PDB file of C-alpha atoms in Angstrom:
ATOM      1  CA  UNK A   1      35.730 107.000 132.511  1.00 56.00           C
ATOM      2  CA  UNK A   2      37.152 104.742 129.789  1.00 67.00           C
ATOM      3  CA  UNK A   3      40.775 105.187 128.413  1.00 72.00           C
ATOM      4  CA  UNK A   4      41.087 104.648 124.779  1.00 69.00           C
ATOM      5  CA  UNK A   5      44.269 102.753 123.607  1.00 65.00           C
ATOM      6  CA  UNK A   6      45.769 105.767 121.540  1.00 64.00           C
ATOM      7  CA  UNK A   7      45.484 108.133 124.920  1.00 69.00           C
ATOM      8  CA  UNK A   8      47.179 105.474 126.927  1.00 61.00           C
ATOM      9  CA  UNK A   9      50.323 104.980 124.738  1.00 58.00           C
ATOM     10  CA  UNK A  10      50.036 109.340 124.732  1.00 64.00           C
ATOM     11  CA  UNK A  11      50.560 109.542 127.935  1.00 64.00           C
ATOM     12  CA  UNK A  12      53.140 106.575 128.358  1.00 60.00           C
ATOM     13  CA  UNK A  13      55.092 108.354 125.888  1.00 61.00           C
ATOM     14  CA  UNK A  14      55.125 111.598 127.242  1.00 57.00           C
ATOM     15  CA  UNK A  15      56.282 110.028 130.870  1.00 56.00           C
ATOM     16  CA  UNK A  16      58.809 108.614 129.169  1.00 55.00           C
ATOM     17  CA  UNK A  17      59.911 111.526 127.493  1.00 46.00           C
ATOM     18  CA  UNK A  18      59.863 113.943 130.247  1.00 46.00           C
ATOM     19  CA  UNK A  19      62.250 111.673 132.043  1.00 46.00           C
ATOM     20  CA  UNK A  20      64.881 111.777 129.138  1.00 45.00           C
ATOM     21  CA  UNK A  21      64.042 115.967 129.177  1.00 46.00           C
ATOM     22  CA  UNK A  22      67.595 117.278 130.135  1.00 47.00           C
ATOM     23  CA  UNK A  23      70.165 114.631 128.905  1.00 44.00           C
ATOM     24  CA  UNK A  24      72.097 115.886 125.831  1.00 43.00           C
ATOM     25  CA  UNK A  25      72.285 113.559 122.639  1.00 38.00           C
ATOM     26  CA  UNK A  26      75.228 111.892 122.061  1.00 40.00           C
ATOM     27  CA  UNK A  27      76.719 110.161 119.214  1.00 41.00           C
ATOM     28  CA  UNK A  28      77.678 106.151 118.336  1.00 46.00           C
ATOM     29  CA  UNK A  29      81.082 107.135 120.230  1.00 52.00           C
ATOM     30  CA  UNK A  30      81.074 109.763 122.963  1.00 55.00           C
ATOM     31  CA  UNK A  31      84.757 109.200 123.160  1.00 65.00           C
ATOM     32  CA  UNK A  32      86.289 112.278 121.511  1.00 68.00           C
ATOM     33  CA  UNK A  33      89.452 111.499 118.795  1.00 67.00           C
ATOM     34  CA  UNK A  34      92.024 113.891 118.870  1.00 69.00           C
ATOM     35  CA  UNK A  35      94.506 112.349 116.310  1.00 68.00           C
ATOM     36  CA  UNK A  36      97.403 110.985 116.249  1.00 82.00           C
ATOM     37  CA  UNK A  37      99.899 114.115 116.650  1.00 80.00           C
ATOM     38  CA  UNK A  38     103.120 112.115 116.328  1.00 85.00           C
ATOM     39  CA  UNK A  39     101.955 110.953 113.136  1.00 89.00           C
ATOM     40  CA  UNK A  40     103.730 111.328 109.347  1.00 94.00           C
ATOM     41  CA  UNK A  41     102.604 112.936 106.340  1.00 94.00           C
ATOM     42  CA  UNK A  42     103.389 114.613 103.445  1.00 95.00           C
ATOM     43  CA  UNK A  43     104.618 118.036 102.741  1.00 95.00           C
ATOM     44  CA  UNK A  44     104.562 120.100  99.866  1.00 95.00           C
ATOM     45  CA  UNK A  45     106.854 123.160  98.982  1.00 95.00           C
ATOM     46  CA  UNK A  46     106.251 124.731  95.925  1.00 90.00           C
ATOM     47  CA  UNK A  47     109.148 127.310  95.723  1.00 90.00           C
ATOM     48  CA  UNK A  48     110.693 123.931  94.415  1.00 93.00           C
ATOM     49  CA  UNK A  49     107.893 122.209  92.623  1.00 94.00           C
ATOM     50  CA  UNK A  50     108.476 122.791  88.439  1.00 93.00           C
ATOM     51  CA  UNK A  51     105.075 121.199  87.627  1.00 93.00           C
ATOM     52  CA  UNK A  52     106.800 118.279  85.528  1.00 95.00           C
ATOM     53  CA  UNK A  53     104.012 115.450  86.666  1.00 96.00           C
ATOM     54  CA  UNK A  54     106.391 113.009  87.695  1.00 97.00           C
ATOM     55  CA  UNK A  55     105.007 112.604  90.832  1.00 96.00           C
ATOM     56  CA  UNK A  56     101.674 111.998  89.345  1.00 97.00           C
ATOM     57  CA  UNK A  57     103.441 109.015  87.291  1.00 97.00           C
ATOM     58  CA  UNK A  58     105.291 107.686  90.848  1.00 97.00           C
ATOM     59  CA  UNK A  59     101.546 107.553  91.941  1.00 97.00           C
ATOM     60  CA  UNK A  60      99.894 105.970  89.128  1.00 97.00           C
ATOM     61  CA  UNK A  61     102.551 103.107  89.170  1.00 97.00           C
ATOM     62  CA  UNK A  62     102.583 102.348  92.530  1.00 96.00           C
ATOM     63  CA  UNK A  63      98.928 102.049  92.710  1.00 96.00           C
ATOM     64  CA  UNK A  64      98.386 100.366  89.764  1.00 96.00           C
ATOM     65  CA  UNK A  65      96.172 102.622  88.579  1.00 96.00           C
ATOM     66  CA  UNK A  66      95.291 102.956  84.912  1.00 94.00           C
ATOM     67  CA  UNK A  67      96.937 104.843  82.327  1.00 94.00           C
ATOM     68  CA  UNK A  68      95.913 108.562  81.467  1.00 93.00           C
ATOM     69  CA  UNK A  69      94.310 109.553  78.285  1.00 92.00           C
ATOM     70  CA  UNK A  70      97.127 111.989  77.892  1.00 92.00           C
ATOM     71  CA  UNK A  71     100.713 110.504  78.747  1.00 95.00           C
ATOM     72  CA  UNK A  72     102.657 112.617  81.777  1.00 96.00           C
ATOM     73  CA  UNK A  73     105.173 114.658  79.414  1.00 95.00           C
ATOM     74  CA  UNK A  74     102.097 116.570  78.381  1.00 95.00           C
ATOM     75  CA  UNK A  75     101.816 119.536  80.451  1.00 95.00           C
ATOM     76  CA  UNK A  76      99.368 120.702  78.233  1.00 94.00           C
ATOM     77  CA  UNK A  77      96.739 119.458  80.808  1.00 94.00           C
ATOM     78  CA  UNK A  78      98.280 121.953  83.099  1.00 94.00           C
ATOM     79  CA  UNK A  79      95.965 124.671  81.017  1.00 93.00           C
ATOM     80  CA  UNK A  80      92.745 123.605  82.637  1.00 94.00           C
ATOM     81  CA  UNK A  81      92.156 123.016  86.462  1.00 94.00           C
ATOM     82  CA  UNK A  82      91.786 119.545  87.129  1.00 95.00           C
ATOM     83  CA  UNK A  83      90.708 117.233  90.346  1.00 94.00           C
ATOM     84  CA  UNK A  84      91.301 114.343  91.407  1.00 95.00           C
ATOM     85  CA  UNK A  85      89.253 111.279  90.564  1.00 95.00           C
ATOM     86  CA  UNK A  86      88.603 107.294  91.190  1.00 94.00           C
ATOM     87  CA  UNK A  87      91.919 106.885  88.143  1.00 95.00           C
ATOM     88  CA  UNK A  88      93.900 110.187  89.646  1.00 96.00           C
ATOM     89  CA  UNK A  89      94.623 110.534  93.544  1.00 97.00           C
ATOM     90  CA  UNK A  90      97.445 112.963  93.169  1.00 96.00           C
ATOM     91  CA  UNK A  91      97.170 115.460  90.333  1.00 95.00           C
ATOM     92  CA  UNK A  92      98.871 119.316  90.264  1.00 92.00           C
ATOM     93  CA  UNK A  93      97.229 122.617  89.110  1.00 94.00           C
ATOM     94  CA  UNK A  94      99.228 125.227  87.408  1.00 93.00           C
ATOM     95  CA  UNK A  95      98.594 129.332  88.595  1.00 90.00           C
ATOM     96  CA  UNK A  96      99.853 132.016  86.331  1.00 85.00           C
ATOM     97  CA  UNK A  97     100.758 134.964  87.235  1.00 72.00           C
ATOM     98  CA  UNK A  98      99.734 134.525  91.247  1.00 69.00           C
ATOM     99  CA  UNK A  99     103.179 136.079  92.214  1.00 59.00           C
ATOM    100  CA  UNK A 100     102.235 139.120  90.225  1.00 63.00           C
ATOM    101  CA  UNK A 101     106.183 139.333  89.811  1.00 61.00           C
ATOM    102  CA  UNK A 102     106.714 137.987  86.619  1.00 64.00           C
ATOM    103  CA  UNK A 103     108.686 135.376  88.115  1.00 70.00           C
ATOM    104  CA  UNK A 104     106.523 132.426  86.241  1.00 76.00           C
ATOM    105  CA  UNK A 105     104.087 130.220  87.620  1.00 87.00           C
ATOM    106  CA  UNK A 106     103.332 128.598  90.809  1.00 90.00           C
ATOM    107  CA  UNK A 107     102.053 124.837  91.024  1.00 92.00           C
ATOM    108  CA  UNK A 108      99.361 123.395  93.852  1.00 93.00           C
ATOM    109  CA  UNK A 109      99.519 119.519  94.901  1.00 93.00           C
ATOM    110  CA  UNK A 110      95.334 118.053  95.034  1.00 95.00           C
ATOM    111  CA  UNK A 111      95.452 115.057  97.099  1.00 95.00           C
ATOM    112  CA  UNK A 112      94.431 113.794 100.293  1.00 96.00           C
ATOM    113  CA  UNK A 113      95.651 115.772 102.905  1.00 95.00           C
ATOM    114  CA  UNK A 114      95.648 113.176 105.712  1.00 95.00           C
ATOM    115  CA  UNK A 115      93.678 115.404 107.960  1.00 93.00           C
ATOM    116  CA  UNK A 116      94.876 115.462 111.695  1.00 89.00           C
ATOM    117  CA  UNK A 117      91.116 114.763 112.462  1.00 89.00           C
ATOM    118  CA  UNK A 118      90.019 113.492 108.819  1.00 93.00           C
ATOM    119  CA  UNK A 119      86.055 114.750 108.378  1.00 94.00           C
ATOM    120  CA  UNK A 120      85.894 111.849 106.002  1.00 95.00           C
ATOM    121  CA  UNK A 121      86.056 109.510 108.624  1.00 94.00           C
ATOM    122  CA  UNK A 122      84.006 110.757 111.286  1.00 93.00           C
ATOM    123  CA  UNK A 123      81.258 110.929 108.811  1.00 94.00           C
ATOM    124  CA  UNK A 124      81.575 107.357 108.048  1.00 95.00           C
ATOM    125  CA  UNK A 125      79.101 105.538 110.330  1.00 94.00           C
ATOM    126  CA  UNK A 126      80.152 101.935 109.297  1.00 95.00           C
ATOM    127  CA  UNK A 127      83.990 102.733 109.973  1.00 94.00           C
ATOM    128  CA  UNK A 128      85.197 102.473 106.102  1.00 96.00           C
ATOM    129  CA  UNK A 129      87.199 105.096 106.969  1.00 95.00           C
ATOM    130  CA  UNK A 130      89.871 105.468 109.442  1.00 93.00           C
ATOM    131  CA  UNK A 131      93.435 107.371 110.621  1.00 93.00           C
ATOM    132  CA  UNK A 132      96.418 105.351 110.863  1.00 94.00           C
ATOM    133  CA  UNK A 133      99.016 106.161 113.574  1.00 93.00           C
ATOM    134  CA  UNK A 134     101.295 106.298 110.529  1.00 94.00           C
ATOM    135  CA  UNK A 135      99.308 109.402 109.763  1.00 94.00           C
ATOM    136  CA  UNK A 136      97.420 107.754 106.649  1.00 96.00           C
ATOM    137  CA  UNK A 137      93.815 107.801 106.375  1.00 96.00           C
ATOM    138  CA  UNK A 138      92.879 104.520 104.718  1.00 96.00           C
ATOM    139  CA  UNK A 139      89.496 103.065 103.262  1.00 96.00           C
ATOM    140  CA  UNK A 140      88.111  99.696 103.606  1.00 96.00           C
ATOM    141  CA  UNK A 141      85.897  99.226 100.860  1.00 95.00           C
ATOM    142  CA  UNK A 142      84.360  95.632 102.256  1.00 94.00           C
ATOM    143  CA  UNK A 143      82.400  97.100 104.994  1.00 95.00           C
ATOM    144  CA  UNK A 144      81.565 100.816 102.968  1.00 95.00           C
ATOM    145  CA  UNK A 145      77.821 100.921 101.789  1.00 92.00           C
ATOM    146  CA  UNK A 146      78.312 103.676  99.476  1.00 92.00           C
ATOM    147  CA  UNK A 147      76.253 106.404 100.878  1.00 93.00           C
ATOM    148  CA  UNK A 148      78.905 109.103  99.957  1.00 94.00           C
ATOM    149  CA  UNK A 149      78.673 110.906 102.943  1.00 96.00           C
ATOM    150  CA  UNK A 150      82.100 111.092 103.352  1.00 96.00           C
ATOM    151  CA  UNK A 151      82.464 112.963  99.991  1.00 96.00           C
ATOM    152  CA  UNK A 152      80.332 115.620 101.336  1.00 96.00           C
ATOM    153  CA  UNK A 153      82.306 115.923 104.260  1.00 96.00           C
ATOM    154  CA  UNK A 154      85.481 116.444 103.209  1.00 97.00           C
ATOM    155  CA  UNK A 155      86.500 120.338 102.450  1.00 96.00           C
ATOM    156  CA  UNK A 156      88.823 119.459 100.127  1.00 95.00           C
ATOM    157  CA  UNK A 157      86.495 117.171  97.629  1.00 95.00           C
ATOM    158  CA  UNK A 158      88.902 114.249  97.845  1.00 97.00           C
ATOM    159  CA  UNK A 159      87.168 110.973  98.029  1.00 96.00           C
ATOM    160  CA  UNK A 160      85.629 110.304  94.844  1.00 96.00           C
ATOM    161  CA  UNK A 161      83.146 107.379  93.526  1.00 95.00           C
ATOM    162  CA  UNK A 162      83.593 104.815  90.845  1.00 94.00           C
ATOM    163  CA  UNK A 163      80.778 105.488  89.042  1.00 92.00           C
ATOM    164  CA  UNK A 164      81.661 103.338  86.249  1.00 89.00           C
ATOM    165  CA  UNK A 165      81.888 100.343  88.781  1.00 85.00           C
ATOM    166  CA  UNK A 166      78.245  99.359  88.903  1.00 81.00           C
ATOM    167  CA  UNK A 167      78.076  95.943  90.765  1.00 86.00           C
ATOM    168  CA  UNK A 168      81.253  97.096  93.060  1.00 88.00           C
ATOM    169  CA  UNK A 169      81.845 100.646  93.633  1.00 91.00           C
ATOM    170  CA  UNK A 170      84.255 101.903  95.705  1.00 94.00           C
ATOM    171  CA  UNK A 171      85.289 105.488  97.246  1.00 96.00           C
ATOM    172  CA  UNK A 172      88.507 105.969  96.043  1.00 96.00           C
ATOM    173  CA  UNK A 173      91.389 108.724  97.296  1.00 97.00           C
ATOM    174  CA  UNK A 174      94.984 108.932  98.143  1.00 97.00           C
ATOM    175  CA  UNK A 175      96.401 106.321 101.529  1.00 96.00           C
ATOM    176  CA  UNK A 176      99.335 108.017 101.349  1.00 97.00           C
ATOM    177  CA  UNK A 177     100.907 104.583  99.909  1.00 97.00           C
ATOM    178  CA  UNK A 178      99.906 103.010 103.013  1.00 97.00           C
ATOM    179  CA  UNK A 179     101.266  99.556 102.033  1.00 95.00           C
ATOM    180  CA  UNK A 180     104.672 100.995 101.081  1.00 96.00           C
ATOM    181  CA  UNK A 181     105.143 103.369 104.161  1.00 95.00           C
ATOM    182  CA  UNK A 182     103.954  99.959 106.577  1.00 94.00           C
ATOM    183  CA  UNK A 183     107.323  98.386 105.082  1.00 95.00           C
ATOM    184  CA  UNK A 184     109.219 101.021 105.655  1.00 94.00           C
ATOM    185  CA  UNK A 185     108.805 102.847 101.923  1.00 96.00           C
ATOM    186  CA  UNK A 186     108.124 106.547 101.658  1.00 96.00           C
ATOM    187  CA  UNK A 187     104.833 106.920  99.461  1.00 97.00           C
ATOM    188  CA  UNK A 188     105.172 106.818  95.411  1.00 97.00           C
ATOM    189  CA  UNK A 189     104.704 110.667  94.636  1.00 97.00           C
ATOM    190  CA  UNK A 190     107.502 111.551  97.189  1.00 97.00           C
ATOM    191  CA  UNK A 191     110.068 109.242  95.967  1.00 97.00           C
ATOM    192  CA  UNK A 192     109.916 109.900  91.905  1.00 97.00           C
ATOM    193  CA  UNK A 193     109.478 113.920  92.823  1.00 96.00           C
ATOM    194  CA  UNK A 194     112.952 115.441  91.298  1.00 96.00           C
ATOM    195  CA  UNK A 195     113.054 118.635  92.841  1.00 95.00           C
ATOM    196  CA  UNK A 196     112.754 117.137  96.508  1.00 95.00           C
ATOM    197  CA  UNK A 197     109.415 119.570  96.138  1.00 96.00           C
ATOM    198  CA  UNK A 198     107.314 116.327  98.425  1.00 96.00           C
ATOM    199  CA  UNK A 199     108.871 115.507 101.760  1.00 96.00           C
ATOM    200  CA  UNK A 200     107.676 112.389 103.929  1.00 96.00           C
ATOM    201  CA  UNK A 201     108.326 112.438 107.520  1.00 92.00           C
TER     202      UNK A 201
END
């Protein structure tokens, strides 16, 4: 009986497959990151916070980002909800009425939250991403590829993409001020915040 070549690599694959039967997938890593729980970061009370953009300013300068269409002593842009983008990596949102007490309005801080176990960067297979044990999540955008994926992951729509950038593109998102805080600095948003409303520790 004759044995074509397509039956023969058939059954070689299926002996090699029913000896793999059983073992579970793993991923690139099987080592399992937990964090760094002794870590900093950045907290936000907003029974203090008066929505005057200052620390939106402290973040712009210190990043040398550029400047907004609208200067920061408009709060006008308060009347729309607004995210942050590749220009914007700390921006507030304005809530009327939420108390339902008549007591004014209540203000929310949109920037990175430094996750504990940052989705961004376990969805980054080439490593652009990664935790600090100073608690920031930082991006290196010389190895990124741009495949995004770390946009989708996050829950909080963080990163964002310079899509105006077309040779050199880069995922962009709050470090927390990583340089400053590495030289002993407390990030830009904290330290021009006037109502002690950010805390870094």
């Amino acid at each position: 009986m004759s044995i074509s070549r397509r039956r023969f690599l058939g059954w070689l694959g299926a002996a090699g497959l029913s000896t793999t039967v059983g073992n579970t997938a793993k991923a690139a890593s099987n080592k399992h990151f937990t964090g760094y729980p002794e870590s900093n970061g950045v907290l936000f009370d907003n029974t203090r916070c008066i929505g005057c953009r200052k620390c939106e300013e402290g973040c712009n300068k210190v990043n040398e980002l550029p400047q907004p269409d609208r200067p920061f002593s408009d709060l006008s842009v308060l009347d729309t909800k607004r995210r942050t983008t590749a220009k914007k990596y700390t921006i507030f949102n304005r809530y009327d009425n939420i108390r339902g007490n008549g007591n004014g309005p209540m203000y929310c801080k949109v920037q990175s939250n430094h996750c504990l176990e940052p989705a961004c960067a376990s969805a980054c297979f080439v490593r652009a991403f990664s935790k600090t044990e100073t608690g920031a999540v930082i991006y290196d955008a010389s190895v990124c590829v741009g495949c995004r994926y770390c946009m989708i992951a996050c829950p909080f729509e963080i990163p964002t993409y310079e899509y105006d950038s077309a040779f050199s593109p880069r995922v962009m998102k709050c470090t927390m001020c990583y340089p400053r805080i590495s030289r002993g600095l407390i990030p830009g948003c904290v330290e021009a915040c006037p109502r002690e409303a950010l805390t870094y520790g």
